[in-house]
PDB file of C-alpha atoms in Angstrom:
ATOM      1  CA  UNK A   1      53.810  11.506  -8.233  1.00  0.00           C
ATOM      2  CA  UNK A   2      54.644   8.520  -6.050  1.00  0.00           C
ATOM      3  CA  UNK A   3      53.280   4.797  -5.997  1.00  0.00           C
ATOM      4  CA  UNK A   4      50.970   6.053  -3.235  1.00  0.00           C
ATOM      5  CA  UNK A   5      49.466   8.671  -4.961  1.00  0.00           C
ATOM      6  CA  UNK A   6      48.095   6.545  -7.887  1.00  0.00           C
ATOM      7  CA  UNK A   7      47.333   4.343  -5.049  1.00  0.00           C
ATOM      8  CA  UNK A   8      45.278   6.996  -3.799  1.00  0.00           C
ATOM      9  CA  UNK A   9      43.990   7.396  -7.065  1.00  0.00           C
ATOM     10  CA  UNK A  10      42.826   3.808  -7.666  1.00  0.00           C
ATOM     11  CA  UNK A  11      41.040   4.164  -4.166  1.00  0.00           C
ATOM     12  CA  UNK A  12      38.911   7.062  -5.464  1.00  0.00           C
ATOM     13  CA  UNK A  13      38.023   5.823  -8.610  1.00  0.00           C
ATOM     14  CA  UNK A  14      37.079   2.697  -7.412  1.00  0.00           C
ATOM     15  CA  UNK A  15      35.137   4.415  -4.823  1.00  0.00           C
ATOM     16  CA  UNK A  16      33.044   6.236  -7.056  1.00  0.00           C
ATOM     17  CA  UNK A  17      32.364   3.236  -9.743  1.00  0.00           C
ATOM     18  CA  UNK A  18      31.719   1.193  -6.827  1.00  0.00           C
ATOM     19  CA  UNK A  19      28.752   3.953  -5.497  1.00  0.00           C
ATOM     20  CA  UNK A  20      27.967   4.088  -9.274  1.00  0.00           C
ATOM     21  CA  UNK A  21      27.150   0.306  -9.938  1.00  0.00           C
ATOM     22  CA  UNK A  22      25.500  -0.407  -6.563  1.00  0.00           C
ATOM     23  CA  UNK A  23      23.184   2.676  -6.577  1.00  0.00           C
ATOM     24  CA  UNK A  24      22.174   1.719 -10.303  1.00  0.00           C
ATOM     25  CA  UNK A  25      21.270  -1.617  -9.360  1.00  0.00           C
ATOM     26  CA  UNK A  26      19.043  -0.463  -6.585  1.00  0.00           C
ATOM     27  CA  UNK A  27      16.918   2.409  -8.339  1.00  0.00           C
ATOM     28  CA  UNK A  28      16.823  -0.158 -11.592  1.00  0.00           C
ATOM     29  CA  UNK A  29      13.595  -2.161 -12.093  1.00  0.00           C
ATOM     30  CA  UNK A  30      15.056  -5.295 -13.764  1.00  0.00           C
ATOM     31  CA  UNK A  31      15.776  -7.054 -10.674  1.00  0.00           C
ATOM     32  CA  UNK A  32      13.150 -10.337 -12.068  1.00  0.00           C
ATOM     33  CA  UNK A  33      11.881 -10.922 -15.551  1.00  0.00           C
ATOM     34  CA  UNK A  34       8.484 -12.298 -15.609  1.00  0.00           C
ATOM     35  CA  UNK A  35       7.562 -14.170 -18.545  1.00  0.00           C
ATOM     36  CA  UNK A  36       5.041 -17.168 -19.696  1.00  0.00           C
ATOM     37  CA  UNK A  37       5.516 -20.476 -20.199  1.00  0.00           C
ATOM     38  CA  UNK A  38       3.745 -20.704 -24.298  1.00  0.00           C
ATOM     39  CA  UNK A  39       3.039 -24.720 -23.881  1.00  0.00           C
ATOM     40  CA  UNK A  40       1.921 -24.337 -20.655  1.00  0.00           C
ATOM     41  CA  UNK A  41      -0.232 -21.639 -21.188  1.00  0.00           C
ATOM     42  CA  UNK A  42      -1.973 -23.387 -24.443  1.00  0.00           C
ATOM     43  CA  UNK A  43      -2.249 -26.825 -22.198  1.00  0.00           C
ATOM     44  CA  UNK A  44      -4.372 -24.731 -19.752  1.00  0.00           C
ATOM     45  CA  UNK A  45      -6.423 -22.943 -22.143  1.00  0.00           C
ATOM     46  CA  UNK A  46      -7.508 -26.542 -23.936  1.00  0.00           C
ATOM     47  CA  UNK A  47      -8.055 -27.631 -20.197  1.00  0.00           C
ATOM     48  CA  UNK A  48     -10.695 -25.251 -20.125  1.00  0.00           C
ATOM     49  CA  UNK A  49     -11.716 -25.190 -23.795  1.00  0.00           C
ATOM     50  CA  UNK A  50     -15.063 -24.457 -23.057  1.00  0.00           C
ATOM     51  CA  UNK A  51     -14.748 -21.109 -21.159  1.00  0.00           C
ATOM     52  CA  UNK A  52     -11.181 -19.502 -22.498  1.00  0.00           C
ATOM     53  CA  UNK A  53     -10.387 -18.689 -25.803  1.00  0.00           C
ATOM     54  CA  UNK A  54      -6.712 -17.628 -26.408  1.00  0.00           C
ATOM     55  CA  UNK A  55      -5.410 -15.053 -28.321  1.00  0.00           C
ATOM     56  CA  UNK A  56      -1.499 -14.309 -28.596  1.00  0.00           C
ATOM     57  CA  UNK A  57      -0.215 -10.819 -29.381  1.00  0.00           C
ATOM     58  CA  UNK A  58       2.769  -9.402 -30.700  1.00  0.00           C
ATOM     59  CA  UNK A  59       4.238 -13.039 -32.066  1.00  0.00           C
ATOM     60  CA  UNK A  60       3.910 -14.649 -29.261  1.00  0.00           C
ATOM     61  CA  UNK A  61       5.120 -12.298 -26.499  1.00  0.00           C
ATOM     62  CA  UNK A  62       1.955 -11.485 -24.829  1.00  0.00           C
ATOM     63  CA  UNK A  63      -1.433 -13.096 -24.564  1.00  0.00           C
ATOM     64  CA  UNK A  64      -5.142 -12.443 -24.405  1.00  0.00           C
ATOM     65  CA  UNK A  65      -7.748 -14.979 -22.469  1.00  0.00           C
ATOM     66  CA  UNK A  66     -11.411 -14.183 -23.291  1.00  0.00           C
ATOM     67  CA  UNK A  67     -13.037 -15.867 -19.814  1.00  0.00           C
ATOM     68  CA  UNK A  68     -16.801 -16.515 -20.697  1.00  0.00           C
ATOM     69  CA  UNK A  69     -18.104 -17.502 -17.001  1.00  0.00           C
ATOM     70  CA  UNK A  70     -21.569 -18.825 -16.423  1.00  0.00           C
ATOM     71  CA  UNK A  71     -24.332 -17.190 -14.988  1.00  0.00           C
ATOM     72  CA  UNK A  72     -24.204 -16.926 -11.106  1.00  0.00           C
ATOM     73  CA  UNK A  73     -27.572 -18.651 -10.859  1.00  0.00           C
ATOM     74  CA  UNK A  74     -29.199 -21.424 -13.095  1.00  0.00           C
ATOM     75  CA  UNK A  75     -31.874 -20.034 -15.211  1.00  0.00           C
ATOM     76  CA  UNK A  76     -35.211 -20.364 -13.731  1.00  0.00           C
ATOM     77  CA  UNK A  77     -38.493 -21.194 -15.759  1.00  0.00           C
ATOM     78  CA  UNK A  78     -40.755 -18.626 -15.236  1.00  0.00           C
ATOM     79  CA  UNK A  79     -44.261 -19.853 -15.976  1.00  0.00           C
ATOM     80  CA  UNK A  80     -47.027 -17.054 -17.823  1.00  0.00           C
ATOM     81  CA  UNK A  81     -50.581 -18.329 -17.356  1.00  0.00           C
ATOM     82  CA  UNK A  82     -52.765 -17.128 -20.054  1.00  0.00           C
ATOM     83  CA  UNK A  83     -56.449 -17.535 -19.567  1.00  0.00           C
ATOM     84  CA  UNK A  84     -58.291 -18.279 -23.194  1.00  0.00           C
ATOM     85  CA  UNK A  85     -62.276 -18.272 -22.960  1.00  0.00           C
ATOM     86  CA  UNK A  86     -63.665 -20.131 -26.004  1.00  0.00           C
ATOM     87  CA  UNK A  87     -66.915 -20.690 -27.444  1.00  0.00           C
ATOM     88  CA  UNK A  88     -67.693 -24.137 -27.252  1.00  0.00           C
ATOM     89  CA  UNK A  89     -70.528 -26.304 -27.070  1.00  0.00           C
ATOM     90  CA  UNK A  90     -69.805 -26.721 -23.147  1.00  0.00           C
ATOM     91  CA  UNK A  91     -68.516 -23.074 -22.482  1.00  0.00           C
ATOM     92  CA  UNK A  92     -65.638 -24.557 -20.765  1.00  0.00           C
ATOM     93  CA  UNK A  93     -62.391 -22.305 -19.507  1.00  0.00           C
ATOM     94  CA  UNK A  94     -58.468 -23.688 -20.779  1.00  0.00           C
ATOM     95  CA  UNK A  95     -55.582 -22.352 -19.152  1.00  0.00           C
ATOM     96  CA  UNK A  96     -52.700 -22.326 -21.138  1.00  0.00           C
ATOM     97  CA  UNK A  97     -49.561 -22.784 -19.379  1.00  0.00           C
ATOM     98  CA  UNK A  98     -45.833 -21.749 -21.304  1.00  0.00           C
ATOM     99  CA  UNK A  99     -42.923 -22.386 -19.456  1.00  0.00           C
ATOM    100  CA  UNK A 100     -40.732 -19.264 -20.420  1.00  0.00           C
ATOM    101  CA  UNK A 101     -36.981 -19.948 -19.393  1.00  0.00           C
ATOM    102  CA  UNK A 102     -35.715 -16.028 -18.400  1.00  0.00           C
ATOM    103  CA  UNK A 103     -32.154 -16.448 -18.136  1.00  0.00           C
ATOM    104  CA  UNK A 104     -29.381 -14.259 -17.155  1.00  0.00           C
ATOM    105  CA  UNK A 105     -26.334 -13.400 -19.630  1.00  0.00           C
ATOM    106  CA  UNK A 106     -23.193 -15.109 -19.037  1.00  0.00           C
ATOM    107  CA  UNK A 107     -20.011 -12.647 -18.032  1.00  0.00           C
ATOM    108  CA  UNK A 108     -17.439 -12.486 -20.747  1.00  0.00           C
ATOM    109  CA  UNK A 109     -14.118 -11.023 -18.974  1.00  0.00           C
ATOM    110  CA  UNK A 110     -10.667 -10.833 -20.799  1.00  0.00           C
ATOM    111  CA  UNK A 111      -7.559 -11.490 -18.842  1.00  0.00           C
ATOM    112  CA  UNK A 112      -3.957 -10.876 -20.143  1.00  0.00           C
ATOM    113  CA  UNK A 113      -0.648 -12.580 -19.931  1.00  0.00           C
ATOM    114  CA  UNK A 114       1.686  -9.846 -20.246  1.00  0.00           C
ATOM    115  CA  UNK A 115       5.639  -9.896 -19.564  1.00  0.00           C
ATOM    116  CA  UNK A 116       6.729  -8.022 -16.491  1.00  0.00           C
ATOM    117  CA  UNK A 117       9.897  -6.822 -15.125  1.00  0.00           C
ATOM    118  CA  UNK A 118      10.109  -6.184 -11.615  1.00  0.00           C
ATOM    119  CA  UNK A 119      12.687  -4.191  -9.369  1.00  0.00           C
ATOM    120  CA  UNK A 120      12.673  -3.079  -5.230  1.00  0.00           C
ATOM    121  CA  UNK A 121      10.726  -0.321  -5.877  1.00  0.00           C
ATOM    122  CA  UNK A 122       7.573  -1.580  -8.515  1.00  0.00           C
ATOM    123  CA  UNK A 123       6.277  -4.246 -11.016  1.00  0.00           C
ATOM    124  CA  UNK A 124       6.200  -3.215 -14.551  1.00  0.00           C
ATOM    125  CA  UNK A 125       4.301  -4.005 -18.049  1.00  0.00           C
ATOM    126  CA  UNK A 126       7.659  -4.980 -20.325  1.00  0.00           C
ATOM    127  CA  UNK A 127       6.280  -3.753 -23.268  1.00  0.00           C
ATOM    128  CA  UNK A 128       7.220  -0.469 -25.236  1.00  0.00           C
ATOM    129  CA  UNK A 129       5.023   2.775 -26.008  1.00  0.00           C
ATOM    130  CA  UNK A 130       3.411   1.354 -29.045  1.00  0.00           C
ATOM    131  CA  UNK A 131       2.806  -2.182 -27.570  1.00  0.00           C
ATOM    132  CA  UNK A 132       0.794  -0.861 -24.685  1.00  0.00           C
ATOM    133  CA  UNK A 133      -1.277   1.214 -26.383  1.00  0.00           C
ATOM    134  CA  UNK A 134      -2.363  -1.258 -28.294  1.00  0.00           C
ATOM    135  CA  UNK A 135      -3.478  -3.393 -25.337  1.00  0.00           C
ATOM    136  CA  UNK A 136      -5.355  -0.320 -24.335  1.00  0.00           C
ATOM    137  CA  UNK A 137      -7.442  -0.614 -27.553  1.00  0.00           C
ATOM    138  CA  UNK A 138      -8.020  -4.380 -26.720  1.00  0.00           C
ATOM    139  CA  UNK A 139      -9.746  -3.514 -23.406  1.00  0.00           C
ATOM    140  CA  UNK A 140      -5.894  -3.243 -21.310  1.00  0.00           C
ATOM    141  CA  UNK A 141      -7.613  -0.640 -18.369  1.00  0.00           C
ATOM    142  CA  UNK A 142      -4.762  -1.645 -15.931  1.00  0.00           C
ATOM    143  CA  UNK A 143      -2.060   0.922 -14.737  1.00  0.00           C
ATOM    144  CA  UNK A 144       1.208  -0.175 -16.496  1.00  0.00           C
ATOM    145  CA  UNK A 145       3.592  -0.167 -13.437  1.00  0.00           C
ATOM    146  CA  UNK A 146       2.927  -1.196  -9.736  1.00  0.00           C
ATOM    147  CA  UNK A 147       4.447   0.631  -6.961  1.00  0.00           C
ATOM    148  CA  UNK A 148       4.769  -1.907  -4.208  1.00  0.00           C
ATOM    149  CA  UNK A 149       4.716   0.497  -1.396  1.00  0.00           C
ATOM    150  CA  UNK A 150       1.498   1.995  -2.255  1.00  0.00           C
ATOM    151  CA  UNK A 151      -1.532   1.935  -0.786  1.00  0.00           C
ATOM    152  CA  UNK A 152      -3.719   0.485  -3.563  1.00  0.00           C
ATOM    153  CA  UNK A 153      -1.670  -2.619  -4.265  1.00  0.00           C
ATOM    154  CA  UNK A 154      -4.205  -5.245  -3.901  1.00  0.00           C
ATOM    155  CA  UNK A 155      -3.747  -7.617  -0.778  1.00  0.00           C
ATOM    156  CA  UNK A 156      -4.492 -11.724  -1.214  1.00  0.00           C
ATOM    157  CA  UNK A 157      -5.684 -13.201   2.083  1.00  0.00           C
ATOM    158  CA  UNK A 158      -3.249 -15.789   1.622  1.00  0.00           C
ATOM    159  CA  UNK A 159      -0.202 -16.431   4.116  1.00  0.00           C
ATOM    160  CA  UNK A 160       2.386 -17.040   1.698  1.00  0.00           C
ATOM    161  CA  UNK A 161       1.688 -14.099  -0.483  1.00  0.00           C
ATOM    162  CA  UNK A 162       1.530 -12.092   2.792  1.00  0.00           C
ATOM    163  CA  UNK A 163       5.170 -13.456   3.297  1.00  0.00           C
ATOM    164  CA  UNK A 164       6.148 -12.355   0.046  1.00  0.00           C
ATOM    165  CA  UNK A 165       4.984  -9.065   0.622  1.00  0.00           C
ATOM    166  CA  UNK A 166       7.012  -8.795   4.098  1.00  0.00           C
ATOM    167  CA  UNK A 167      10.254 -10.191   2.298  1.00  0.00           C
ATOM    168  CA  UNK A 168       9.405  -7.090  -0.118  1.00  0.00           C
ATOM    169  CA  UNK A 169       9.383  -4.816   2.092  1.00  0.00           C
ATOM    170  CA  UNK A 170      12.401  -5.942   4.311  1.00  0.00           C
ATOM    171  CA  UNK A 171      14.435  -6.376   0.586  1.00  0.00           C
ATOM    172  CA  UNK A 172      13.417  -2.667   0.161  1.00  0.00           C
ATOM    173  CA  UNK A 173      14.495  -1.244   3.869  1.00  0.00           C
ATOM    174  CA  UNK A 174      18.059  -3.198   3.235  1.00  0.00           C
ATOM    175  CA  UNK A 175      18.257  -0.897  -0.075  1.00  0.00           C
ATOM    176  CA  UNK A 176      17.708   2.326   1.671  1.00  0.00           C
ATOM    177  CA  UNK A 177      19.923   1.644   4.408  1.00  0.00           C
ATOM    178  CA  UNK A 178      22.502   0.320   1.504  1.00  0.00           C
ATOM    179  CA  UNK A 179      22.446   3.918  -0.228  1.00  0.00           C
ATOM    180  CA  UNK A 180      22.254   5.898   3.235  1.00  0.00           C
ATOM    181  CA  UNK A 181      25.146   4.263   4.228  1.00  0.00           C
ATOM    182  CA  UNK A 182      26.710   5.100   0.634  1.00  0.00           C
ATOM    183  CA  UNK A 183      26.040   8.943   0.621  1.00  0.00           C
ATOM    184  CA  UNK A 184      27.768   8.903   4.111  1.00  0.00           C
ATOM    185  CA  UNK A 185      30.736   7.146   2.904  1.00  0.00           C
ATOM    186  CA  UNK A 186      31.176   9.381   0.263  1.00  0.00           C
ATOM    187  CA  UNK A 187      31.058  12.342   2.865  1.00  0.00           C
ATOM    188  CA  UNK A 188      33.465  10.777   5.294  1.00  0.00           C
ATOM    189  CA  UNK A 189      35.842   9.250   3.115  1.00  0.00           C
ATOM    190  CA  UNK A 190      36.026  13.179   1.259  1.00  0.00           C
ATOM    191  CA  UNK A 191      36.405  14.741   4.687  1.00  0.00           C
ATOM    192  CA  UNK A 192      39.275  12.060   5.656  1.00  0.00           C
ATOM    193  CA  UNK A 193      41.267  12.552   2.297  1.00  0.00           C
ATOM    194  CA  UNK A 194      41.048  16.251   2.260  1.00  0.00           C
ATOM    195  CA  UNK A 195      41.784  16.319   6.054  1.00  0.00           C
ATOM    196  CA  UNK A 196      44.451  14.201   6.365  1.00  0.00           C
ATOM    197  CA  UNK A 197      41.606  12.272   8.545  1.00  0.00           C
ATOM    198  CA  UNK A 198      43.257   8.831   9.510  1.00  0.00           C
ATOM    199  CA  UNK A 199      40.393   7.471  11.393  1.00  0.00           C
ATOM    200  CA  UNK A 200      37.641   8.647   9.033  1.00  0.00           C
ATOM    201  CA  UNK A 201      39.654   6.938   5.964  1.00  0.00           C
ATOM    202  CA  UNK A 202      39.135   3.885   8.452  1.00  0.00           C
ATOM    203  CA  UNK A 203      35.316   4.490   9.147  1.00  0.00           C
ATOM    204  CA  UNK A 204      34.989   5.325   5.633  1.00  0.00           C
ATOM    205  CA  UNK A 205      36.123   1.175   5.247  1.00  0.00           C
ATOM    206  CA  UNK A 206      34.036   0.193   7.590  1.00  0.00           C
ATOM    207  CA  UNK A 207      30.770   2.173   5.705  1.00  0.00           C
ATOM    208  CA  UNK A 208      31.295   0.669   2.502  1.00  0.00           C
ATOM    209  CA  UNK A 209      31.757  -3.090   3.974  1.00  0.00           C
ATOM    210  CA  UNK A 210      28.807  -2.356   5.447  1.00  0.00           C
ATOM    211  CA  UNK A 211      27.113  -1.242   2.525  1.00  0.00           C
ATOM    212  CA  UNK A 212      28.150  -4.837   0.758  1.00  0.00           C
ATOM    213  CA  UNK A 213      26.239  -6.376   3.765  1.00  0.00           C
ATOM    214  CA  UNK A 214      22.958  -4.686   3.518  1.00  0.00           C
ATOM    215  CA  UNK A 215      23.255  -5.013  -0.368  1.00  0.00           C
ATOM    216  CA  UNK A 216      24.091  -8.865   0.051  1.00  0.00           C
ATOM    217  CA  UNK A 217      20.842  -8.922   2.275  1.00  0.00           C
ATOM    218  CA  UNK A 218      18.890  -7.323  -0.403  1.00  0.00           C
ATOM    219  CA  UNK A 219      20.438  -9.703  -3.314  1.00  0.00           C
ATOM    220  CA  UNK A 220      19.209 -12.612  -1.166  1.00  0.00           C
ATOM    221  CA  UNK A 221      16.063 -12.279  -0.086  1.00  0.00           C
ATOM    222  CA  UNK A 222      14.990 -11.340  -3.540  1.00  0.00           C
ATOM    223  CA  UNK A 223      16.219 -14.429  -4.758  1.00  0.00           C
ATOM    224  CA  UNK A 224      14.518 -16.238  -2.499  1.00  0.00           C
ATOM    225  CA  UNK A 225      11.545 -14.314  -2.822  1.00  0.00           C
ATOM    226  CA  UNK A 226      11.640 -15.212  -6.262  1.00  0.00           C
ATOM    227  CA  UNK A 227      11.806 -18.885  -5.933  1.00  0.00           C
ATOM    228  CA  UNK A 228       9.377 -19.145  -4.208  1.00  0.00           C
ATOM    229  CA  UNK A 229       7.189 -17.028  -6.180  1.00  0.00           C
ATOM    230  CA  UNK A 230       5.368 -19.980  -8.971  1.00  0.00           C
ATOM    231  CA  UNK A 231       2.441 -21.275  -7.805  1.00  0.00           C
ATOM    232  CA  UNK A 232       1.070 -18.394  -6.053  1.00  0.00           C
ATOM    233  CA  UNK A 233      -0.722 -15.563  -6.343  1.00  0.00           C
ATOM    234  CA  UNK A 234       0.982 -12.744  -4.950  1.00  0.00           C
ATOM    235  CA  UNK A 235      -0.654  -9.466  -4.240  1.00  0.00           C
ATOM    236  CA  UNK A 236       1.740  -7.105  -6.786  1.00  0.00           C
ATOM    237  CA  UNK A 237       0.248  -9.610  -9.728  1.00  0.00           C
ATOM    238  CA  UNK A 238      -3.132 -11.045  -8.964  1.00  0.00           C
ATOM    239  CA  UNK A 239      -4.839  -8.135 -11.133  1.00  0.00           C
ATOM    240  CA  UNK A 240      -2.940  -9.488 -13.811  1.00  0.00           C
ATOM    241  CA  UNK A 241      -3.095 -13.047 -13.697  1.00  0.00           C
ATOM    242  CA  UNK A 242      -5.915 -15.126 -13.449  1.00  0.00           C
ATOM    243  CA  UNK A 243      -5.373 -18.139 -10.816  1.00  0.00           C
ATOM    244  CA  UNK A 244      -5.321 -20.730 -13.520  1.00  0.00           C
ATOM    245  CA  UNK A 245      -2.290 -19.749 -15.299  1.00  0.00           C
ATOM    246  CA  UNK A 246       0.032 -19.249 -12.191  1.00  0.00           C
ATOM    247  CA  UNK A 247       2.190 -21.964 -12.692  1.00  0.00           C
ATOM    248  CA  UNK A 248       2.730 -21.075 -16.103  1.00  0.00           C
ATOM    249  CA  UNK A 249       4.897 -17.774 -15.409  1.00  0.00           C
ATOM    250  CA  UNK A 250       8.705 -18.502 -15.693  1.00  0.00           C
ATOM    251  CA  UNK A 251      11.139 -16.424 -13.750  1.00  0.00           C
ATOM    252  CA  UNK A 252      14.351 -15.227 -14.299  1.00  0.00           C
ATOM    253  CA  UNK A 253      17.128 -13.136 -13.482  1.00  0.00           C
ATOM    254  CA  UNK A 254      17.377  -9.222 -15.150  1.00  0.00           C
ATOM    255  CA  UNK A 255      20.661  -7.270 -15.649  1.00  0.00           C
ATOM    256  CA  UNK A 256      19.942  -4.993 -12.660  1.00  0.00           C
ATOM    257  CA  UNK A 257      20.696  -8.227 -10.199  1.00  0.00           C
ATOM    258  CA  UNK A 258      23.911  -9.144 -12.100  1.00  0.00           C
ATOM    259  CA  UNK A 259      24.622  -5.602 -11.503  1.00  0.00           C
ATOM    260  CA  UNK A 260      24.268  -5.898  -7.856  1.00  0.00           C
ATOM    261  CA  UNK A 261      26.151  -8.713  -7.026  1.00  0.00           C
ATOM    262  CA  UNK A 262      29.097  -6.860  -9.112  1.00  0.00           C
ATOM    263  CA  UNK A 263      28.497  -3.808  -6.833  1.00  0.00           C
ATOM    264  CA  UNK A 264      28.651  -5.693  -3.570  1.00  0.00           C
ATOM    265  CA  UNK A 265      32.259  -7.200  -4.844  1.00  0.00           C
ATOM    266  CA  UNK A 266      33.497  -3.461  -5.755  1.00  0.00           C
ATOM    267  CA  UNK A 267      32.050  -2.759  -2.501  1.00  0.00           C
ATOM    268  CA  UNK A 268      34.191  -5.293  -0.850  1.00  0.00           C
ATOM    269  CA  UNK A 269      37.208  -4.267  -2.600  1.00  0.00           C
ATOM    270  CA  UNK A 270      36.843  -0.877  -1.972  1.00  0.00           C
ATOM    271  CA  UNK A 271      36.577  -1.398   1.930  1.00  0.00           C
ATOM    272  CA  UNK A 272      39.547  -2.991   1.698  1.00  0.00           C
ATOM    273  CA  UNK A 273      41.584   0.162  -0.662  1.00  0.00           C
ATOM    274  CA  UNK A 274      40.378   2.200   2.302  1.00  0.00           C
ATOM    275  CA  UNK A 275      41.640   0.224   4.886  1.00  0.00           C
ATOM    276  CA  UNK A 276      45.080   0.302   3.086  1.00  0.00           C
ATOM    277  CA  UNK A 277      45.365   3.686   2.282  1.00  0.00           C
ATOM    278  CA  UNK A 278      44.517   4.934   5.737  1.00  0.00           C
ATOM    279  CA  UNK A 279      47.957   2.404   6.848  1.00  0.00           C
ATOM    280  CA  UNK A 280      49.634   4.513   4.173  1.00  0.00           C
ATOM    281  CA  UNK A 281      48.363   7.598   4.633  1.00  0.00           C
ATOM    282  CA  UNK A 282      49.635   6.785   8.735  1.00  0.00           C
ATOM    283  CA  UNK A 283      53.537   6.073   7.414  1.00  0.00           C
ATOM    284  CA  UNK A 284      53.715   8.068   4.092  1.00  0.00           C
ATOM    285  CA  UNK A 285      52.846  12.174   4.390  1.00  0.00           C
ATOM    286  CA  UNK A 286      52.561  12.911   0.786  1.00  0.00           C
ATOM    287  CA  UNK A 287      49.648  11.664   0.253  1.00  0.00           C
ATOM    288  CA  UNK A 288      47.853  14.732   2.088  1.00  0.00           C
ATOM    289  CA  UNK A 289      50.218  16.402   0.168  1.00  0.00           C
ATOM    290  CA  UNK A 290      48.926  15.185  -2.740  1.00  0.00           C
ATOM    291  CA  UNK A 291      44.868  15.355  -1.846  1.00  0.00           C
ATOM    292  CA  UNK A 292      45.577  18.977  -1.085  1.00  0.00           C
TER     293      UNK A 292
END
């Protein structure tokens, strides 16, 4: 076998680890870690010592806020007249007046700090089996992953969480057109090996810089989605958070975007294999000697 037929080699095997890495990245959902802040959290809870009581769960990872909120409406007096006749020397009529304060319960709510990982696709509890269930036994009703394009994600009538949801959404179209683009490659790039195909080796290039682009896209906007992300309540989290402990969530960065950003280089790379082996498959016959 000649230089260009491990050359051809390399191409292939690139190819596919390239496909591999990028479509792992995109159907992963560890894009953003989602974590809180443990000094923050206990500065807000003292800063409303009065209504929150804290309560952290599995050492430290996790954390229960028992909310005790006031009654909607002050308490009222209600006042009971009770008429007493007595028998006295002047046969004369007391009322009797009690001033009865009915007041209504105050609503005790608890509200959890939980670590989340999130991906393009959906917002997840990161906790294992036995950690969530027992949350579930601690009053944890919540569904333990959010799917971002359905219907019941709740919506904030706020304008930068509405951004944040757009960005979502366009981060998400880049993806699918990133792995369309990748199944096609894979199609031409098989038809223009097998076929001695110069021009679909070339558009087979072409695909998979293109695929690097939309996957760059992707990369980016999540990043800046996710700077831009503390301080706000955004509509995939608002049923989990209360408002007051926004700014204590920390962001980071998961494996699966790591992963990415190596795809989009093997991408890159692999544009550029193609784009040699169709000049050698132009000059040098045995490779579609050697593909047959």
């Amino acid at each position: 076998m000649q230089l260009s037929g491990y050359f051809l080699i390399s191409t292939v095997a690139l190819t596919a680890l390239a496909t591999l890495t990028l479509c792992l990245a995109i159907v992963s959902d560890t894009w953003e870690l989602i974590e809180f802040d443990r000094d923050r959290v206990e500065q807000v809870t003292r800063a409303h010592n009065d209504t929150h009581t804290l309560l952290w769960l599995f050492g430290g990872l996790a954390a229960r806020v028992t909310v005790t909120r006031p009654a909607p409406h002050a308490a009222v007096p209600v006042h009971r007249h009770v008429m007493e006749v007595t028998r006295l020397r002047r046969r004369r009529e007391v009322t009797s007046t009690d001033a009865v304060t009915d007041a209504p319960p105050a609503s005790v709510s608890n509200v959890f700090l939980l670590p989340m990982r999130g991906g393009l696709w959906t917002l997840c509890v990161n906790l294992d089996e036995d950690q969530r269930r027992n949350l579930q036994s601690l009053g944890f009703t919540e569904a333990n992953c959010i799917h971002y394009m359905s219907a019941d994600v709740v919506r904030v009538e706020d304008g930068r969480a509405d951004w944040q949801h757009r960005m979502q959404n366009l981060s998400i179209s880049c993806a699918l057109v990133c792995l369309i683009i990748l199944g096609s490659s894979a199609l031409v790039g098989l038809l223009g090996v097998v076929k001695h195909q110069i021009s679909a080796v070339l558009i087979t290039g072409v695909m998979y810089l293109l695929a690097a682009t939309f996957a760059m896209f992707s990369l980016v906007i999540m990043h800046f989605k996710r700077q831009s992300k503390k301080g706000c309540g955004l509509p995939e989290v608002v049923r989990y958070v209360a408002p007051e402990y926004y700014t204590a969530r920390v962001f980071s960065n998961g494996w699966s975007l790591e992963v990415g950003w190596l795809g989009v280089v093997l991408c890159v790379l692999t544009s550029g294999l193609w784009f040699l082996l169709s000049k050698i498959m132009r000059y040098n016959p045995l490779v579609s000697l050697i593909s047959s």
